[in-house]
Amino acid sequence: MLSIVDNVVDFSCSTLLTISDFLNTPLSEMVALGYVLTKQEASLLGLEHRDDPTVQMLYGISRVALEHEIRDEEGTVEVLLKVCKNNQDQYKRIIEAIGENGNDSKQARIYANDGLIYNEACIRKYTKQLSNSPMQEPLALPPTVQASSSSKPTHKSPLRIIDPNPRKTDMEWVIEFVGEYKTTKKRMNWKMCFDEGRNAGYLGTYSNPQSLKNTSNKLNPKH
């Protein structure tokens, strides 16, 4: 393999040395062609004779001939950048979850697992698409929910953001209220519970304190 590379390098160098005596502006067509092929620069900016009309013409022809491949490559880069941005946002969420929750790593584990699922699915999908066709958009896996993290991605990430302070259900609020109330009072006041629950934005499905009491006793007989 090294010998092949050495031969190619030797050929390019010998070709450049051969045409070096003819690199006078303007270049002849054959000299310009040999110059472009041996230099193998992706852009005219990398060429000393970039102002030569024949060299410019050759690059123009190459661009038209390879235009579809250029578009495909640009599309591939764009998709990969989106995947990288999604992963970057996910790493930030994991770090923030650890910082906010301390020893409670449940939220961080959920974020890490979502990221793992996302990457595994991307690997499976794009491995099957190893062809000349353009890459598809990054997979939208876990459902995205309302953002509550301090990080604000510039695009909509397919990876969910966990609300660090999820809203309680009506019964969760009632259980918490009853527990706190009974620490100082012996007899439960369901009217107070009903009124405070309504003021806090809960218990909208209950018509009166008695219906709340009946439901609570049924679901939580210990109370």
Tab-separated table of C-alpha atoms in Angstrom:
chain	number	residue	atom	x	y	z
A	1	MET	CA	0.000	0.000	0.000
A	2	LEU	CA	2.821	2.413	0.901
A	3	SER	CA	4.586	1.643	-2.353
A	4	ILE	CA	1.439	2.588	-4.307
A	5	VAL	CA	1.183	5.901	-2.441
A	6	ASP	CA	4.870	6.575	-3.024
A	7	ASN	CA	4.428	5.881	-6.731
A	8	VAL	CA	1.493	8.294	-6.937
A	9	VAL	CA	3.461	10.998	-5.131
A	10	ASP	CA	6.498	10.387	-7.362
A	11	PHE	CA	4.277	10.568	-10.457
A	12	SER	CA	2.680	13.855	-9.349
A	13	CYS	CA	6.063	15.371	-8.499
A	14	SER	CA	7.623	14.257	-11.770
A	15	THR	CA	4.645	15.585	-13.715
A	16	LEU	CA	4.915	18.970	-11.968
A	17	LEU	CA	8.627	19.076	-12.724
A	18	THR	CA	7.894	18.188	-16.345
A	19	ILE	CA	5.383	21.011	-16.842
A	20	SER	CA	7.137	23.516	-14.562
A	21	ASP	CA	9.019	25.019	-17.486
A	22	PHE	CA	5.717	25.667	-19.271
A	23	LEU	CA	3.863	27.360	-16.399
A	24	ASN	CA	3.787	30.716	-18.071
A	25	THR	CA	0.621	32.834	-18.116
A	26	PRO	CA	-1.530	32.234	-20.011
A	27	LEU	CA	-1.174	28.443	-19.732
A	28	SER	CA	-1.680	26.313	-22.806
A	29	GLU	CA	-4.649	23.945	-22.624
A	30	MET	CA	-2.592	20.784	-22.085
A	31	VAL	CA	-0.338	22.420	-19.502
A	32	ALA	CA	-3.383	23.806	-17.648
A	33	LEU	CA	-4.986	20.345	-17.612
A	34	GLY	CA	-1.812	18.714	-16.309
A	35	TYR	CA	-1.427	21.484	-13.720
A	36	VAL	CA	-4.982	21.046	-12.374
A	37	LEU	CA	-4.777	17.231	-12.286
A	38	THR	CA	-1.441	17.168	-10.463
A	39	LYS	CA	-2.342	19.875	-7.928
A	40	GLN	CA	-5.703	18.244	-7.046
A	41	GLU	CA	-6.927	21.266	-5.096
A	42	ALA	CA	-10.598	21.293	-4.076
A	43	SER	CA	-10.796	25.042	-4.641
A	44	LEU	CA	-9.292	27.537	-7.045
A	45	LEU	CA	-8.067	29.487	-4.026
A	46	GLY	CA	-5.425	26.818	-3.446
A	47	LEU	CA	-3.826	27.332	-6.862
A	48	GLU	CA	-1.090	29.774	-7.727
A	49	HIS	CA	-2.462	30.115	-11.269
A	50	ARG	CA	-6.080	30.497	-10.202
A	51	ASP	CA	-6.517	33.534	-12.463
A	52	ASP	CA	-5.653	31.589	-15.584
A	53	PRO	CA	-8.748	31.409	-17.872
A	54	THR	CA	-8.170	27.754	-18.858
A	55	VAL	CA	-7.750	26.710	-15.223
A	56	GLN	CA	-10.955	28.562	-14.305
A	57	MET	CA	-12.778	26.878	-17.182
A	58	LEU	CA	-11.652	23.414	-16.043
A	59	TYR	CA	-12.882	24.075	-12.508
A	60	GLY	CA	-16.186	25.349	-13.894
A	61	ILE	CA	-16.644	22.154	-15.917
A	62	SER	CA	-15.777	20.029	-12.888
A	63	ARG	CA	-18.296	21.864	-10.709
A	64	VAL	CA	-21.125	21.346	-13.188
A	65	ALA	CA	-20.227	17.670	-13.655
A	66	LEU	CA	-20.062	17.012	-9.902
A	67	GLU	CA	-22.883	19.328	-8.819
A	68	HIS	CA	-25.201	16.505	-7.660
A	69	GLU	CA	-22.413	14.962	-5.581
A	70	ILE	CA	-21.678	18.350	-4.006
A	71	ARG	CA	-25.347	18.755	-3.054
A	72	ASP	CA	-25.447	15.241	-1.610
A	73	GLU	CA	-22.318	15.893	0.447
A	74	GLU	CA	-23.684	19.216	1.727
A	75	GLY	CA	-26.931	17.462	2.691
A	76	THR	CA	-24.978	14.755	4.503
A	77	VAL	CA	-22.976	17.335	6.452
A	78	GLU	CA	-26.174	19.165	7.425
A	79	VAL	CA	-27.777	15.972	8.748
A	80	LEU	CA	-24.657	15.025	10.705
A	81	LEU	CA	-24.488	18.511	12.220
A	82	LYS	CA	-28.098	18.158	13.406
A	83	VAL	CA	-27.329	14.786	14.990
A	84	CYS	CA	-24.281	16.281	16.727
A	85	LYS	CA	-26.346	19.270	17.938
A	86	ASN	CA	-29.030	16.938	19.350
A	87	ASN	CA	-26.357	14.968	21.208
A	88	GLN	CA	-24.734	18.167	22.485
A	89	ASP	CA	-28.069	19.355	23.887
A	90	GLN	CA	-28.637	15.953	25.496
A	91	TYR	CA	-25.234	16.003	27.218
A	92	LYS	CA	-26.036	19.473	28.585
A	93	ARG	CA	-29.351	18.192	29.982
A	94	ILE	CA	-27.571	15.290	31.714
A	95	ILE	CA	-25.050	17.647	33.326
A	96	GLU	CA	-27.807	20.065	34.393
A	97	ALA	CA	-29.907	17.220	35.827
A	98	ILE	CA	-26.949	16.033	37.917
A	99	GLY	CA	-26.263	19.590	39.078
A	100	GLU	CA	-29.894	20.261	40.009
A	101	ASN	CA	-30.733	16.917	41.623
A	102	GLY	CA	-27.451	16.046	43.338
A	103	ASN	CA	-27.403	12.404	44.407
A	104	ASP	CA	-30.759	11.698	42.745
A	105	SER	CA	-29.593	10.552	39.315
A	106	LYS	CA	-32.966	9.259	38.056
A	107	GLN	CA	-33.527	12.181	35.680
A	108	ALA	CA	-29.945	12.024	34.383
A	109	ARG	CA	-30.317	8.280	33.723
A	110	ILE	CA	-33.501	8.906	31.728
A	111	TYR	CA	-31.731	11.517	29.594
A	112	ALA	CA	-28.746	9.204	29.079
A	113	ASN	CA	-31.007	6.307	28.083
A	114	ASP	CA	-32.911	8.507	25.609
A	115	GLY	CA	-29.600	9.585	24.074
A	116	LEU	CA	-28.457	5.981	23.792
A	117	ILE	CA	-31.693	4.943	22.062
A	118	TYR	CA	-31.395	7.913	19.681
A	119	ASN	CA	-27.816	7.068	18.698
A	120	GLU	CA	-28.502	3.351	18.278
A	121	ALA	CA	-31.455	4.118	16.004
A	122	CYS	CA	-29.385	6.582	13.950
A	123	ILE	CA	-26.624	3.986	13.543
A	124	ARG	CA	-29.121	1.342	12.382
A	125	LYS	CA	-30.856	3.725	9.989
A	126	TYR	CA	-27.787	5.262	8.373
A	127	THR	CA	-25.893	1.974	8.152
A	128	LYS	CA	-28.669	0.727	5.859
A	129	GLN	CA	-28.391	3.889	3.759
A	130	LEU	CA	-24.690	3.616	2.908
A	131	SER	CA	-25.159	4.389	-0.773
A	132	ASN	CA	-24.939	7.342	-3.133
A	133	SER	CA	-28.353	8.607	-2.083
A	134	PRO	CA	-28.551	11.638	0.244
A	135	MET	CA	-28.924	11.001	3.971
A	136	GLN	CA	-32.366	11.438	5.441
A	137	GLU	CA	-33.255	13.822	8.256
A	138	PRO	CA	-32.238	12.750	11.801
A	139	LEU	CA	-34.702	10.424	13.486
A	140	ALA	CA	-37.376	11.890	15.719
A	141	LEU	CA	-37.508	9.293	18.473
A	142	PRO	CA	-38.797	10.117	21.974
A	143	PRO	CA	-41.650	12.669	21.874
A	144	THR	CA	-40.589	16.238	22.583
A	145	VAL	CA	-42.355	17.843	25.520
A	146	GLN	CA	-42.551	21.412	26.795
A	147	ALA	CA	-39.037	22.718	27.453
A	148	SER	CA	-38.283	23.531	31.073
A	149	SER	CA	-34.477	23.222	31.135
A	150	SER	CA	-32.285	26.317	31.164
A	151	SER	CA	-30.715	25.186	27.876
A	152	LYS	CA	-32.535	26.577	24.850
A	153	PRO	CA	-31.546	24.750	21.638
A	154	THR	CA	-31.753	26.752	18.430
A	155	HIS	CA	-33.685	23.964	16.728
A	156	LYS	CA	-36.353	21.566	17.861
A	157	SER	CA	-34.646	18.496	19.269
A	158	PRO	CA	-36.255	15.069	18.808
A	159	LEU	CA	-35.105	14.141	22.313
A	160	ARG	CA	-37.521	14.908	25.122
A	161	ILE	CA	-36.921	17.396	27.903
A	162	ILE	CA	-38.062	16.246	31.334
A	163	ASP	CA	-39.944	18.736	33.479
A	164	PRO	CA	-38.007	18.875	36.796
A	165	ASN	CA	-41.205	19.981	38.586
A	166	PRO	CA	-44.043	17.966	37.037
A	167	ARG	CA	-47.584	18.981	37.987
A	168	LYS	CA	-49.221	16.838	40.672
A	169	THR	CA	-52.440	14.986	40.035
A	170	ASP	CA	-55.514	16.002	42.060
A	171	MET	CA	-55.141	13.029	44.393
A	172	GLU	CA	-51.408	13.610	44.863
A	173	TRP	CA	-52.210	17.176	45.938
A	174	VAL	CA	-54.981	15.946	48.276
A	175	ILE	CA	-52.710	13.323	49.883
A	176	GLU	CA	-50.041	15.944	50.481
A	177	PHE	CA	-52.596	18.388	51.951
A	178	VAL	CA	-54.163	15.762	54.214
A	179	GLY	CA	-50.758	14.640	55.468
A	180	GLU	CA	-49.710	18.178	56.362
A	181	TYR	CA	-53.130	19.078	57.845
A	182	LYS	CA	-53.297	16.051	60.125
A	183	THR	CA	-49.916	16.806	61.661
A	184	THR	CA	-51.598	19.615	63.630
A	185	LYS	CA	-55.309	18.748	63.481
A	186	LYS	CA	-57.128	15.572	64.446
A	187	ARG	CA	-60.273	16.028	62.377
A	188	MET	CA	-59.978	16.542	58.614
A	189	ASN	CA	-61.561	19.701	57.175
A	190	TRP	CA	-62.646	18.753	53.641
A	191	LYS	CA	-64.121	22.167	52.892
A	192	MET	CA	-60.748	23.807	53.546
A	193	CYS	CA	-59.064	21.145	51.419
A	194	PHE	CA	-61.571	21.736	48.606
A	195	ASP	CA	-61.238	25.530	48.715
A	196	GLU	CA	-57.440	25.581	48.853
A	197	GLY	CA	-57.246	22.958	46.114
A	198	ARG	CA	-59.431	25.076	43.833
A	199	ASN	CA	-57.330	28.160	44.560
A	200	ALA	CA	-54.178	26.219	43.680
A	201	GLY	CA	-55.646	25.151	40.331
A	202	TYR	CA	-56.630	21.611	41.331
A	203	LEU	CA	-59.892	19.711	41.996
A	204	GLY	CA	-61.722	21.182	38.995
A	205	THR	CA	-63.571	17.899	38.396
A	206	TYR	CA	-65.130	17.845	41.897
A	207	SER	CA	-68.418	19.667	42.456
A	208	ASN	CA	-68.201	20.018	46.262
A	209	PRO	CA	-66.160	18.981	49.348
A	210	GLN	CA	-68.319	15.890	49.923
A	211	SER	CA	-67.631	14.439	46.471
A	212	LEU	CA	-63.905	15.064	47.036
A	213	LYS	CA	-64.068	13.335	50.435
A	214	ASN	CA	-65.919	10.298	49.017
A	215	THR	CA	-63.409	9.853	46.196
A	216	SER	CA	-60.419	10.318	48.481
A	217	ASN	CA	-61.719	7.806	51.040
A	218	LYS	CA	-62.364	5.312	48.277
A	219	LEU	CA	-58.884	5.645	46.768
A	220	ASN	CA	-57.075	6.177	50.066
A	221	PRO	CA	-59.008	4.307	52.801
A	222	LYS	CA	-56.228	4.892	55.366
A	223	HIS	CA	-57.060	8.601	55.409
